[in-house]
Amino acid sequence: MPPDPNSMIAELARLMNCVQLDETVLQLCIKLLDEGANPQQLAKHILAIKKETNSILT
């Protein structure tokens, strides 16, 4: 049986140290990837948003 897409994207989020992404965001990432979004660019933008959010909150 192929791996569950949600568990795969959750593992990617963990590897990128973006564990605070909720399931809605993870599902959006899956949809974007299914539609052909570039995974590297998507990860780059997620990390940039995380960095900006952290700078605002600290």
Short mmCIF file of C-alpha atoms in Angstrom, two decimals:
data_model
loop_
_atom_site.label_atom_id
_atom_site.label_comp_id
_atom_site.label_asym_id
_atom_site.label_seq_id
_atom_site.Cartn_x
_atom_site.Cartn_y
_atom_site.Cartn_z
CA MET A 1 0.00 0.00 0.00
CA PRO A 2 1.40 3.46 -0.89
CA PRO A 3 2.17 5.86 1.96
CA ASP A 4 -0.61 8.17 3.10
CA PRO A 5 -0.06 11.64 1.53
CA ASN A 6 -0.90 13.37 4.82
CA SER A 7 1.73 11.37 6.68
CA MET A 8 4.27 12.07 3.93
CA ILE A 9 3.70 15.84 4.04
CA ALA A 10 3.68 15.77 7.85
CA GLU A 11 7.07 14.04 7.75
CA LEU A 12 8.35 16.66 5.29
CA ALA A 13 7.13 19.40 7.62
CA ARG A 14 8.92 17.72 10.51
CA LEU A 15 12.14 17.47 8.49
CA MET A 16 11.88 21.17 7.60
CA ASN A 17 11.27 21.96 11.26
CA CYS A 18 7.82 23.34 10.39
CA VAL A 19 5.91 21.11 12.76
CA GLN A 20 3.55 23.93 13.69
CA LEU A 21 1.84 23.63 10.31
CA ASP A 22 -1.72 22.53 10.91
CA GLU A 23 -3.56 19.90 8.91
CA THR A 24 -5.32 22.52 6.76
CA VAL A 25 -2.00 23.97 5.62
CA LEU A 26 -0.61 20.49 5.03
CA GLN A 27 -3.63 19.59 2.90
CA LEU A 28 -3.18 22.81 0.92
CA CYS A 29 0.45 21.85 0.32
CA ILE A 30 -0.66 18.46 -0.96
CA LYS A 31 -3.14 20.09 -3.35
CA LEU A 32 -0.50 22.52 -4.62
CA LEU A 33 1.94 19.67 -5.20
CA ASP A 34 -0.76 17.62 -6.94
CA GLU A 35 -1.41 20.61 -9.22
CA GLY A 36 2.25 20.72 -10.18
CA ALA A 37 3.73 23.26 -7.77
CA ASN A 38 7.50 23.08 -7.54
CA PRO A 39 8.27 21.32 -4.22
CA GLN A 40 11.49 23.26 -3.65
CA GLN A 41 9.78 26.61 -4.23
CA LEU A 42 6.86 25.61 -2.01
CA ALA A 43 9.26 24.64 0.78
CA LYS A 44 11.18 27.90 0.27
CA HIS A 45 8.00 29.95 0.67
CA ILE A 46 6.84 27.99 3.70
CA LEU A 47 10.19 28.55 5.39
CA ALA A 48 10.09 32.27 4.50
CA ILE A 49 6.61 32.61 6.01
CA LYS A 50 7.75 30.71 9.10
CA LYS A 51 10.77 33.01 9.47
CA GLU A 52 8.64 36.15 9.05
CA THR A 53 6.05 34.88 11.52
CA ASN A 54 8.74 34.07 14.08
CA SER A 55 10.26 37.54 13.72
CA ILE A 56 6.87 39.17 14.30
CA LEU A 57 6.13 37.03 17.35
CA THR A 58 9.50 37.54 19.02
#
